[in-house]
PDB file of C-alpha atoms in Angstrom:
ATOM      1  CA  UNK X 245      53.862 131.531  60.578  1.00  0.00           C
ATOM      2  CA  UNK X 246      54.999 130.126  63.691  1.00  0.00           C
ATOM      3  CA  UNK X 247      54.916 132.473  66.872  1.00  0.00           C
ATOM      4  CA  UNK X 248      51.640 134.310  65.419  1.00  0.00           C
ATOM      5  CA  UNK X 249      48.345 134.017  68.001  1.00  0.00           C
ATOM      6  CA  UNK X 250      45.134 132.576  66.034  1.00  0.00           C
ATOM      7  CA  UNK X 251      41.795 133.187  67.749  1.00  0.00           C
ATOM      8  CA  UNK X 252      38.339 131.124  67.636  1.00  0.00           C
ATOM      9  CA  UNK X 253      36.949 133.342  65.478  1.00  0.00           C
ATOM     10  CA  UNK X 254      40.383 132.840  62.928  1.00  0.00           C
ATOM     11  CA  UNK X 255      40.488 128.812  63.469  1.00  0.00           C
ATOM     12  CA  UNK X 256      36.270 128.552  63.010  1.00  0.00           C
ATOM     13  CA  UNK X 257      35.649 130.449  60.257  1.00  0.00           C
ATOM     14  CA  UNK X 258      33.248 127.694  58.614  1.00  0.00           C
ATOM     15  CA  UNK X 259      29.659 128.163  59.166  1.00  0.00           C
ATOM     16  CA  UNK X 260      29.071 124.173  59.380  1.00  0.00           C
ATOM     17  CA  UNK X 261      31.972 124.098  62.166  1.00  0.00           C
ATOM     18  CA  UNK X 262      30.661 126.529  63.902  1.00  0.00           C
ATOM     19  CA  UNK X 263      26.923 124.904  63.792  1.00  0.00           C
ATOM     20  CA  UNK X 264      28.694 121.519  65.090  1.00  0.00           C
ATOM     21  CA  UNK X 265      30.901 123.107  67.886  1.00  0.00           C
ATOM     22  CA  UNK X 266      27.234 124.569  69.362  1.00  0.00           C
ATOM     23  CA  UNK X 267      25.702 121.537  68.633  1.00  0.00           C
ATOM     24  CA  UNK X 268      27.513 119.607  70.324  1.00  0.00           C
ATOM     25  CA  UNK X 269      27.818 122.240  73.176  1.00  0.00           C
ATOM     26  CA  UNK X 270      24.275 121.909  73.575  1.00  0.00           C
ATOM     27  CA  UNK X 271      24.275 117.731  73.783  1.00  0.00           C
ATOM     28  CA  UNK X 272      26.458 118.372  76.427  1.00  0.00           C
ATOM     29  CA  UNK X 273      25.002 121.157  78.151  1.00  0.00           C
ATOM     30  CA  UNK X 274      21.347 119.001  78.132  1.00  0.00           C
ATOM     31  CA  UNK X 275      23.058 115.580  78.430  1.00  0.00           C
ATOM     32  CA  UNK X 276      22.230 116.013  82.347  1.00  0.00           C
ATOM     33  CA  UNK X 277      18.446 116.957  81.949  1.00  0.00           C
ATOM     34  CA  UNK X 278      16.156 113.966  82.215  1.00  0.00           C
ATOM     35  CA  UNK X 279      13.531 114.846  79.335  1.00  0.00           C
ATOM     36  CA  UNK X 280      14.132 116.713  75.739  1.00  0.00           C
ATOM     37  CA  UNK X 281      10.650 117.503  75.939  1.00  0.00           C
ATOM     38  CA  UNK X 282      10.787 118.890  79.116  1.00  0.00           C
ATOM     39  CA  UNK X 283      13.610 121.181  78.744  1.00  0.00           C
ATOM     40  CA  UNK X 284      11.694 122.232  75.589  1.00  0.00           C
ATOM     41  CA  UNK X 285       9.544 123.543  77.144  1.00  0.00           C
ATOM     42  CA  UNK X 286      11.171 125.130  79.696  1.00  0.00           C
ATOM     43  CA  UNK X 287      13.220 126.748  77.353  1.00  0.00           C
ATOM     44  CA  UNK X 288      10.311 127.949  75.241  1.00  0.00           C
ATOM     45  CA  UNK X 289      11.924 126.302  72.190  1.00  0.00           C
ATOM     46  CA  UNK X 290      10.021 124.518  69.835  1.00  0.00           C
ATOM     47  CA  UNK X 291      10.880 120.489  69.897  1.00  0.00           C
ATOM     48  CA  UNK X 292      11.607 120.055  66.237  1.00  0.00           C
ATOM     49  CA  UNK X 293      13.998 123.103  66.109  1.00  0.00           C
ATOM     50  CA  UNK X 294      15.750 122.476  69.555  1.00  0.00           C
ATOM     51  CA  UNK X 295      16.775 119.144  67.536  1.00  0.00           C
ATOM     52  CA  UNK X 296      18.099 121.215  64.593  1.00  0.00           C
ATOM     53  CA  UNK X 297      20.133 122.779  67.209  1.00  0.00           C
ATOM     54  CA  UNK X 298      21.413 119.664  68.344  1.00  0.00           C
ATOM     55  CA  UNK X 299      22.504 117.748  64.825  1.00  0.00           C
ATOM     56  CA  UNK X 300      24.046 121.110  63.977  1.00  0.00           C
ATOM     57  CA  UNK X 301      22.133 121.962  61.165  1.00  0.00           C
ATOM     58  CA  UNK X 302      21.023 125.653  62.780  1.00  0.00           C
ATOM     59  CA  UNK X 303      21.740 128.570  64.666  1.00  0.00           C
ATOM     60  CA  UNK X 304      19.087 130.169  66.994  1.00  0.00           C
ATOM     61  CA  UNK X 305      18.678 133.613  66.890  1.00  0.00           C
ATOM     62  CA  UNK X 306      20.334 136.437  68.953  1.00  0.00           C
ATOM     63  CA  UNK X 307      17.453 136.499  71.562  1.00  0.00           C
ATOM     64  CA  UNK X 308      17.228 132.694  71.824  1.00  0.00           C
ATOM     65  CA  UNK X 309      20.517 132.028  71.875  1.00  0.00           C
ATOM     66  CA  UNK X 310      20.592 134.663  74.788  1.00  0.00           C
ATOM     67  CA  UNK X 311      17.785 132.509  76.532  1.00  0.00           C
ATOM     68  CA  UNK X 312      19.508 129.099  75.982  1.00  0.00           C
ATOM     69  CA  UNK X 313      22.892 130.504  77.857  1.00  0.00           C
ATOM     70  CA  UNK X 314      20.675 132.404  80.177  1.00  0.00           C
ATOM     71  CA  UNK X 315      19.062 128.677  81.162  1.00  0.00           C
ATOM     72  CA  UNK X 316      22.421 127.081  81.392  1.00  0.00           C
ATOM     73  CA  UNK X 317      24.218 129.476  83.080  1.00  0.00           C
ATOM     74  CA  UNK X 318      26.608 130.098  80.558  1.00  0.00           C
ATOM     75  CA  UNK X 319      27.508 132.375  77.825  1.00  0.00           C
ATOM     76  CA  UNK X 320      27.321 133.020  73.646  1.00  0.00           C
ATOM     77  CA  UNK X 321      31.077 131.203  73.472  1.00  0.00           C
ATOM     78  CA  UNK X 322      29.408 128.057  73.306  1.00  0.00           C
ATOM     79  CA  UNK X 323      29.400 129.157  69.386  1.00  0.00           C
ATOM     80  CA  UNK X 324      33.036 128.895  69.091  1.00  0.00           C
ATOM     81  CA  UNK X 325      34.825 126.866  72.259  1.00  0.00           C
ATOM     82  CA  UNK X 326      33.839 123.191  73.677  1.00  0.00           C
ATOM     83  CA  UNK X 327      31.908 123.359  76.615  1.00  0.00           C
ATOM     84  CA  UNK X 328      34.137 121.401  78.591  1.00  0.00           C
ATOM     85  CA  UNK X 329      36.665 124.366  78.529  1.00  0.00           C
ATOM     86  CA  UNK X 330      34.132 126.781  79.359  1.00  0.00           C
ATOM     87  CA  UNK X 331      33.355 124.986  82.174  1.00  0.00           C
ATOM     88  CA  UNK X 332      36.356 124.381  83.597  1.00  0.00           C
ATOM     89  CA  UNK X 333      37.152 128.366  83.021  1.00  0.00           C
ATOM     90  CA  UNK X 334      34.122 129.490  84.830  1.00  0.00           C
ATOM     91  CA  UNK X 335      34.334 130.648  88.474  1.00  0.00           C
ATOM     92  CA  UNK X 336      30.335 130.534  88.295  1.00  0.00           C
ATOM     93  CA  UNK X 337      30.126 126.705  87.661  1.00  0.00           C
ATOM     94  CA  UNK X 338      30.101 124.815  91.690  1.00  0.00           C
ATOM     95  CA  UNK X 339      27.010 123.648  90.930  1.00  0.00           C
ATOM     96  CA  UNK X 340      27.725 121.998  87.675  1.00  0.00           C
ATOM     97  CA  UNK X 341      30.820 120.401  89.165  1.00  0.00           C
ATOM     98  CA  UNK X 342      31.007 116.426  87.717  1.00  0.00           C
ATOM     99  CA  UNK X 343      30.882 115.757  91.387  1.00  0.00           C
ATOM    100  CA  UNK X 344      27.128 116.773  91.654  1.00  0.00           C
ATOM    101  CA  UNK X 345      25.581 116.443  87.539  1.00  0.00           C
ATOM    102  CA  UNK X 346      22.519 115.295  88.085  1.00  0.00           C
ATOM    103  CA  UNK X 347      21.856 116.206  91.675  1.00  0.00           C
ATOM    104  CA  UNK X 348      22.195 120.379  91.051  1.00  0.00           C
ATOM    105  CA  UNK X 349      23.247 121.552  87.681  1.00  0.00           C
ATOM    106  CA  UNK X 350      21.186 123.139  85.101  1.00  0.00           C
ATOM    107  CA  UNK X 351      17.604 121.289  86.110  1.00  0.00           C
ATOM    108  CA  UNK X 352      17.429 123.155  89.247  1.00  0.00           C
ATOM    109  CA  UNK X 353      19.482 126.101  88.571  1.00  0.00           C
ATOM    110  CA  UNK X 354      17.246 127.083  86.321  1.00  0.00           C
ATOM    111  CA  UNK X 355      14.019 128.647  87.908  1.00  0.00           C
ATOM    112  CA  UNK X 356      11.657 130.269  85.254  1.00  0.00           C
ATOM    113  CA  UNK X 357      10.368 133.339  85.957  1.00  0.00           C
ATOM    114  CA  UNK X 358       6.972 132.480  85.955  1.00  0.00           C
ATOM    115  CA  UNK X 359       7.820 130.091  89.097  1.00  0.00           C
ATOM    116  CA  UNK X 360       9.119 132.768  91.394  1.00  0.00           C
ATOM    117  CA  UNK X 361       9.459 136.217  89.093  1.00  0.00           C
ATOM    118  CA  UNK X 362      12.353 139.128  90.202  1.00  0.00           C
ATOM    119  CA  UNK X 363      11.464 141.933  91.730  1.00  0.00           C
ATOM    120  CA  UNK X 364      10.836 143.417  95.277  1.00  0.00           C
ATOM    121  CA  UNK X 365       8.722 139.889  97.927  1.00  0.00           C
ATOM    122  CA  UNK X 366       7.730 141.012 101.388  1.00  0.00           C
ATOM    123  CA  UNK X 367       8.420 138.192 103.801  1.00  0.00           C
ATOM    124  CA  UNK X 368       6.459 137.116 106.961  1.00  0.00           C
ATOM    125  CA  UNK X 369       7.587 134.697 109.969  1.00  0.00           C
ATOM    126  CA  UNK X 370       7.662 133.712 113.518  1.00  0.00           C
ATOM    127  CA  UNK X 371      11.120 135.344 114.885  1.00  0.00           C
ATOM    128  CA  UNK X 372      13.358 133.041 115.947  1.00  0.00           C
ATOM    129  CA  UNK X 373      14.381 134.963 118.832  1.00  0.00           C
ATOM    130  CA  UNK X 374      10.668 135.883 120.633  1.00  0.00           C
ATOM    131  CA  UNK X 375       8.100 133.645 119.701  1.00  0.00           C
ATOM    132  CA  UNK X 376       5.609 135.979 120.437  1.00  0.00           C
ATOM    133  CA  UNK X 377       7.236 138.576 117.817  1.00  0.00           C
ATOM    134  CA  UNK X 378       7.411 138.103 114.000  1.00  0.00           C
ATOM    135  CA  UNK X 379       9.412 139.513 111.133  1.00  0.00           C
ATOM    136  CA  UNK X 380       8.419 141.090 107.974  1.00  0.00           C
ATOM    137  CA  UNK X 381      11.454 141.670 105.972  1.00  0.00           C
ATOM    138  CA  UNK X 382      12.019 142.888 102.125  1.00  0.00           C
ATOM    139  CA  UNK X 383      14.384 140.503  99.671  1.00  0.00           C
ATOM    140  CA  UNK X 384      15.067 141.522  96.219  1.00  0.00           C
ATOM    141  CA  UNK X 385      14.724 138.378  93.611  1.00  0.00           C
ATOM    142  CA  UNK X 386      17.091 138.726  90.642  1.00  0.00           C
ATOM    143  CA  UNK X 387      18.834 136.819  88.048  1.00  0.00           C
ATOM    144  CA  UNK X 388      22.509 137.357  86.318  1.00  0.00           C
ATOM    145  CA  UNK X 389      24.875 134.826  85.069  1.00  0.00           C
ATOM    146  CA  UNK X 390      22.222 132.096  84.487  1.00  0.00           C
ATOM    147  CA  UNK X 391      21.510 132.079  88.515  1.00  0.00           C
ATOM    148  CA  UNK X 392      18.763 133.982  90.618  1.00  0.00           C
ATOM    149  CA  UNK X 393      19.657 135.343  93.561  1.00  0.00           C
ATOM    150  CA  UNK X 394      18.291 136.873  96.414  1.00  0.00           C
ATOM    151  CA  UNK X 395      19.585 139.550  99.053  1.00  0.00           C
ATOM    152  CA  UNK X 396      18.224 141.299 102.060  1.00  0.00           C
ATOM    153  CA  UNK X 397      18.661 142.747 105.255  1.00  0.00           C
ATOM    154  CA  UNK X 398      18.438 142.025 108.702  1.00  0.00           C
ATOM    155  CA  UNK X 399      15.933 144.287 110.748  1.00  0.00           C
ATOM    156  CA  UNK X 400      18.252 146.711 112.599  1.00  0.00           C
ATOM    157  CA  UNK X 401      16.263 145.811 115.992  1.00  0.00           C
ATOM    158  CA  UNK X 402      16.996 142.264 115.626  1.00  0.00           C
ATOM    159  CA  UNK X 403      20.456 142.791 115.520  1.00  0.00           C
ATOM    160  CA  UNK X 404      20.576 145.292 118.758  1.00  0.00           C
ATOM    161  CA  UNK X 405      18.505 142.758 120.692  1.00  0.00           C
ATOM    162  CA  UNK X 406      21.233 140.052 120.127  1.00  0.00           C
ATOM    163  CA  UNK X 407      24.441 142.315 120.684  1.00  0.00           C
ATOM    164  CA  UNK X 408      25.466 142.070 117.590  1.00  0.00           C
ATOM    165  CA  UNK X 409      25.980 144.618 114.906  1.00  0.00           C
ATOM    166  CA  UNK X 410      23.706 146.856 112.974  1.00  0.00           C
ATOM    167  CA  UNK X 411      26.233 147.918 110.159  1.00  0.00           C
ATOM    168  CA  UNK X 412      24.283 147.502 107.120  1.00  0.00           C
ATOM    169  CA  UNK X 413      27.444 145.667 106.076  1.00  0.00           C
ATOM    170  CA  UNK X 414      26.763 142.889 108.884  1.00  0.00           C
ATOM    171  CA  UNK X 415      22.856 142.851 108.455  1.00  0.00           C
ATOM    172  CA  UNK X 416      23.279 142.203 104.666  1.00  0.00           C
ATOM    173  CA  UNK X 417      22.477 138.659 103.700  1.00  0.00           C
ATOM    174  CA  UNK X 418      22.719 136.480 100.384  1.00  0.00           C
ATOM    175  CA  UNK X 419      21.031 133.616  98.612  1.00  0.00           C
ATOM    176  CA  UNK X 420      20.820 131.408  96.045  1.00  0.00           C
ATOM    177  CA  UNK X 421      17.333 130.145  94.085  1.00  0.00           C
ATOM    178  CA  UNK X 422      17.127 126.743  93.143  1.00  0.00           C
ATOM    179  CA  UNK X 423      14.155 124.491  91.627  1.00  0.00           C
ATOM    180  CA  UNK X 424      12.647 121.678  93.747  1.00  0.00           C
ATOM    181  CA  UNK X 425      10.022 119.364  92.168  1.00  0.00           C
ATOM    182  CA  UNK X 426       7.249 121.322  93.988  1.00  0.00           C
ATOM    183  CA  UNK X 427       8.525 124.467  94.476  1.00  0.00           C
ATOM    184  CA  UNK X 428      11.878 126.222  95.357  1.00  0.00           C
ATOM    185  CA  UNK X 429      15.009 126.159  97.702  1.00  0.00           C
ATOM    186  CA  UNK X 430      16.910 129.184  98.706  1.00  0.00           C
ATOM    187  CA  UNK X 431      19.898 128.821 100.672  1.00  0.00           C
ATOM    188  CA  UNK X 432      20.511 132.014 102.327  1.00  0.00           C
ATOM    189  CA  UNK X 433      24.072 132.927 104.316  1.00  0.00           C
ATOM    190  CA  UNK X 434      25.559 136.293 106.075  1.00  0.00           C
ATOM    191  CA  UNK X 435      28.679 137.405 104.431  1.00  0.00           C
ATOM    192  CA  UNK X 436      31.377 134.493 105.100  1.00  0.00           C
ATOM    193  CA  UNK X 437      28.900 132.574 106.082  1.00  0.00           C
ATOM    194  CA  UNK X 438      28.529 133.250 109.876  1.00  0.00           C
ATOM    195  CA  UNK X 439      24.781 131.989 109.835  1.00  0.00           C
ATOM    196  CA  UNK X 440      23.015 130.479 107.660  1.00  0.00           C
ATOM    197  CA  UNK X 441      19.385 129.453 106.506  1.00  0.00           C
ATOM    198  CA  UNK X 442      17.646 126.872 103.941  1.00  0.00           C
ATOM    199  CA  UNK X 443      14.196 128.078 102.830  1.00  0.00           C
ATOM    200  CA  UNK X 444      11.570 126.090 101.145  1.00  0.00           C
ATOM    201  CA  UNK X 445       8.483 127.979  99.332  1.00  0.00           C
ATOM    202  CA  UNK X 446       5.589 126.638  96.919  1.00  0.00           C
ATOM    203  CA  UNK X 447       2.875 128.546  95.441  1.00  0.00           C
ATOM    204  CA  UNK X 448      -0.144 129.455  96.922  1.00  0.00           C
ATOM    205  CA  UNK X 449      -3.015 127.499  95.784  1.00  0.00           C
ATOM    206  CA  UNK X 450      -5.730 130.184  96.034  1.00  0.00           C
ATOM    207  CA  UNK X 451      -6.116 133.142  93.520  1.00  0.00           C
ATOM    208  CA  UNK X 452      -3.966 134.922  95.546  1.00  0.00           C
ATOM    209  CA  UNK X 453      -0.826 134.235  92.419  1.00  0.00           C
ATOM    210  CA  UNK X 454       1.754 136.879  94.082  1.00  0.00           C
ATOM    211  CA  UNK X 455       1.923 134.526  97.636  1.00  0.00           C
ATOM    212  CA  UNK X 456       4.212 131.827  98.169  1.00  0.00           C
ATOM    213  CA  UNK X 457       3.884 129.639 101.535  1.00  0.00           C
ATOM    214  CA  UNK X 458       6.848 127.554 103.088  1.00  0.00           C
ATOM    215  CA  UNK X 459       9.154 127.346 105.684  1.00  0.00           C
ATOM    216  CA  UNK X 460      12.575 128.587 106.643  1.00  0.00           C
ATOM    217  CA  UNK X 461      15.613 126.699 108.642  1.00  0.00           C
ATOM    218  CA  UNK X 462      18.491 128.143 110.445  1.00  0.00           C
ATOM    219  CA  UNK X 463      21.628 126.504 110.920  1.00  0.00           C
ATOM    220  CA  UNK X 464      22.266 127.169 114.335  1.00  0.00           C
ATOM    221  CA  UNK X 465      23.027 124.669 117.349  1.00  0.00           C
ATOM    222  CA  UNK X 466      19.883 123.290 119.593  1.00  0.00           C
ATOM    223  CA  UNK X 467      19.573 125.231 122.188  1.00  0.00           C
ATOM    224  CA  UNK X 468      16.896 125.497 125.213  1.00  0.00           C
ATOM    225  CA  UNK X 469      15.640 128.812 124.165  1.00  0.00           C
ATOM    226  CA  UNK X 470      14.573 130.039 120.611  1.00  0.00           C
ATOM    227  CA  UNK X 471      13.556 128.040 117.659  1.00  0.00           C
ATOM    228  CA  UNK X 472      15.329 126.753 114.561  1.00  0.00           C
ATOM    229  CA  UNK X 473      12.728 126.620 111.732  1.00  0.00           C
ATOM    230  CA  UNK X 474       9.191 128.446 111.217  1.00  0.00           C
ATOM    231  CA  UNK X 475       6.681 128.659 108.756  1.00  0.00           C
ATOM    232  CA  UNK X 476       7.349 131.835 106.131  1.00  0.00           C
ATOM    233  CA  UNK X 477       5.100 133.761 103.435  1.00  0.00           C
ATOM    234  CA  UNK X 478       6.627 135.301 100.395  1.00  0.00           C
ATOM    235  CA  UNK X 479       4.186 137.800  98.893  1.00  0.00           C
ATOM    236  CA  UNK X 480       5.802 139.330  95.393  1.00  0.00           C
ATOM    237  CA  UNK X 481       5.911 143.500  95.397  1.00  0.00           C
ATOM    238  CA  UNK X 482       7.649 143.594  91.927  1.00  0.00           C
ATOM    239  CA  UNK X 483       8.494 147.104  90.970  1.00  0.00           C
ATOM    240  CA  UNK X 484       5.256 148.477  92.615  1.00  0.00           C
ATOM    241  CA  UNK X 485       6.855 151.344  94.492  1.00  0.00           C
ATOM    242  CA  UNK X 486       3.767 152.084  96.460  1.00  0.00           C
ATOM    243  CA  UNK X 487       3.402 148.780  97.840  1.00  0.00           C
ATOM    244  CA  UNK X 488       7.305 148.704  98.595  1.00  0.00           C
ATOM    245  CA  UNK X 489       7.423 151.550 100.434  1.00  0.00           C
ATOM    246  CA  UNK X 490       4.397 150.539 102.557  1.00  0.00           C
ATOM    247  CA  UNK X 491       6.086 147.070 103.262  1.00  0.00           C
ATOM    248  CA  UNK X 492       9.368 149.006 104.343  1.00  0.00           C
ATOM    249  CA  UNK X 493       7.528 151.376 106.803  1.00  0.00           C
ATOM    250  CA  UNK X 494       6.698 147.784 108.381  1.00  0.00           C
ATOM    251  CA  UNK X 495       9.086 145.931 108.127  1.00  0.00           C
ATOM    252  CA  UNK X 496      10.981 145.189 111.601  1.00  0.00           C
ATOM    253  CA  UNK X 497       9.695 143.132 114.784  1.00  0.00           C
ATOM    254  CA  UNK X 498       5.999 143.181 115.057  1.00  0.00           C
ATOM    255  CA  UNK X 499       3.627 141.690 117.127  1.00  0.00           C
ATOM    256  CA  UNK X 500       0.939 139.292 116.113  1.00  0.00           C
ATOM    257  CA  UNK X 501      -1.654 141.921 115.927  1.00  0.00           C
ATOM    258  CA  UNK X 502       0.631 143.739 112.960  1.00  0.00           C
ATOM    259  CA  UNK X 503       0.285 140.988 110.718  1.00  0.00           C
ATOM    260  CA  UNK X 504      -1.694 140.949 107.993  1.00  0.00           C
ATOM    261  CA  UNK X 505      -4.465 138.365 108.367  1.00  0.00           C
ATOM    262  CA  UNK X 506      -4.349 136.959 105.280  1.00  0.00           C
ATOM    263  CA  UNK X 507      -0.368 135.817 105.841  1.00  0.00           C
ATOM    264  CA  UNK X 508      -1.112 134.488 109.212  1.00  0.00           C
ATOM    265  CA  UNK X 509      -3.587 132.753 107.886  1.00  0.00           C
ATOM    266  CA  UNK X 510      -1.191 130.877 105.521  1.00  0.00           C
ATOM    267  CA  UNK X 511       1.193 130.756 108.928  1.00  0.00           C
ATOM    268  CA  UNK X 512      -1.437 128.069 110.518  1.00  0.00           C
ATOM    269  CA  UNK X 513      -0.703 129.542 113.909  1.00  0.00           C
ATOM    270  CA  UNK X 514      -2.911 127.393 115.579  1.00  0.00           C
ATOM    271  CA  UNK X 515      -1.213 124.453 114.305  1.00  0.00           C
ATOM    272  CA  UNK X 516       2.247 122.968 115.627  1.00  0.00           C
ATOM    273  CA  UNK X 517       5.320 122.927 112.736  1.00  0.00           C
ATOM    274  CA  UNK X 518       6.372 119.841 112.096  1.00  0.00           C
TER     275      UNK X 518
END
């Protein structure tokens, strides 16, 4: 009857349709990821089945459909709409922009949580301000949409020595978790970007598995006093409220003597940045 609205669910009503639309959904949502096998396994999804997936001949289940959209950063109407228009209707999708498939897009969005789990990390660097001071800060790790994200805040002393402000609204910062081939990126801004920092961080390599060693960037102008990058420690809290709570009562400006040994260690003090 002309005039009267249709939906997906009225126009796909086929079960093969609907196996082809995600089917070809997921050629396209894996057409930018450089191995089948590799994505396999990140995904968790057997090889042979991932390829039923892709000829259209099956439908994963509710939980690993949820991981496949959780991977790609999209969500279960990949069942029903081309994933062109979902796309192209997603305020969530910069990084899969045309303009950059291939250089950001769902290879390094996606960080497994094996490589750098959520939860509570204590941080540890050289302050940017005073050399002869250091920060230990709290971030929380956490994914939604496909993405992981990080947020934190400034220590309140920071802040007061600069003359700026120490509303928790102007402390609060932001990031963004990306892969890297040995590791992973986090670009990290203060609301509307008014400063801004890239952070690099691998695994430790001893049986310490809860440390991660890199170094952080800001994006500030050269100047004759302070420094613009540092070495950093990430050490993973989780959900362990004892341990968080310790951290906090920390966390701030210390001096070098406040740090624990074992994190300036992995610092390399004694050994210039470069």
């Amino acid at each position: 009857m002309p005039g009267t609205m249709t939906f997906p669910s009225e126009r796909q009503t086929d079960p093969a349709q609907l196996r082809a639309i995600f089917g070809e959904n997921l050629q396209a949502l894996s057409a930018d990821y450089p191995s089948i096998a590799g994505l396999c396994r990140d995904l968790g999804i057997n090889r042979t089945q991932f390829n039923r997936y892709l000829s259209g001949e099956s439908f994963p289940r509710p939980d690993v459909l949820h991981r496949i959209c959780q991977f790609f950063g999209t969500d279960a109407r990949i069942l029903l709409e081309p994933v062109g228009d979902l796309r192209s209707s997603s305020s969530l999708d910069l990084l899969g922009h045309p303009a950059v498939a291939g250089f950001f897009g769902s290879a390094p969005i996606a960080v497994p949580d094996d490589l750098f789990p959520d939860g509570i990390y204590r941080f540890v660097r050289r302050s940017f301000i005073d050399e002869a001071q250091f920060v230990i800060g709290l971030v929380l790790i956490h994914r939604e949409d496909g993405y992981t994200f990080l947020r934190g805040y400034e220590p309140r002393e920071a802040m007061r020595a600069q003359g700026l402000s120490t509303s928790p609204r102007d402390r609060e910062y932001r990031g963004v978790v990306m892969r890297q081939e040995e590791g992973i990126m986090i670009i990290v801004t203060h609301r509307n970007s008014m400063a801004c920092s890239f952070n690099f961080l691998a695994r430790e390599t001893s049986f310490q598995r809860n440390l991660w060693e890199g170094y952080v960037t800001r994006t500030v102008r050269e100047k004759i006093s302070g420094i613009r990058a540092a070495r950093m420690v990430y050490e993973h809290l989780g959900t362990n409220t004892g341990a968080i709570l310790s951290a906090a009562r920390t966390a701030g400006l210390i001096g070098l003597q406040d740090v624990p040994p074992f994190h300036a260690r992995l610092l390399r003090l004694d050994q210039p940045f470069r």
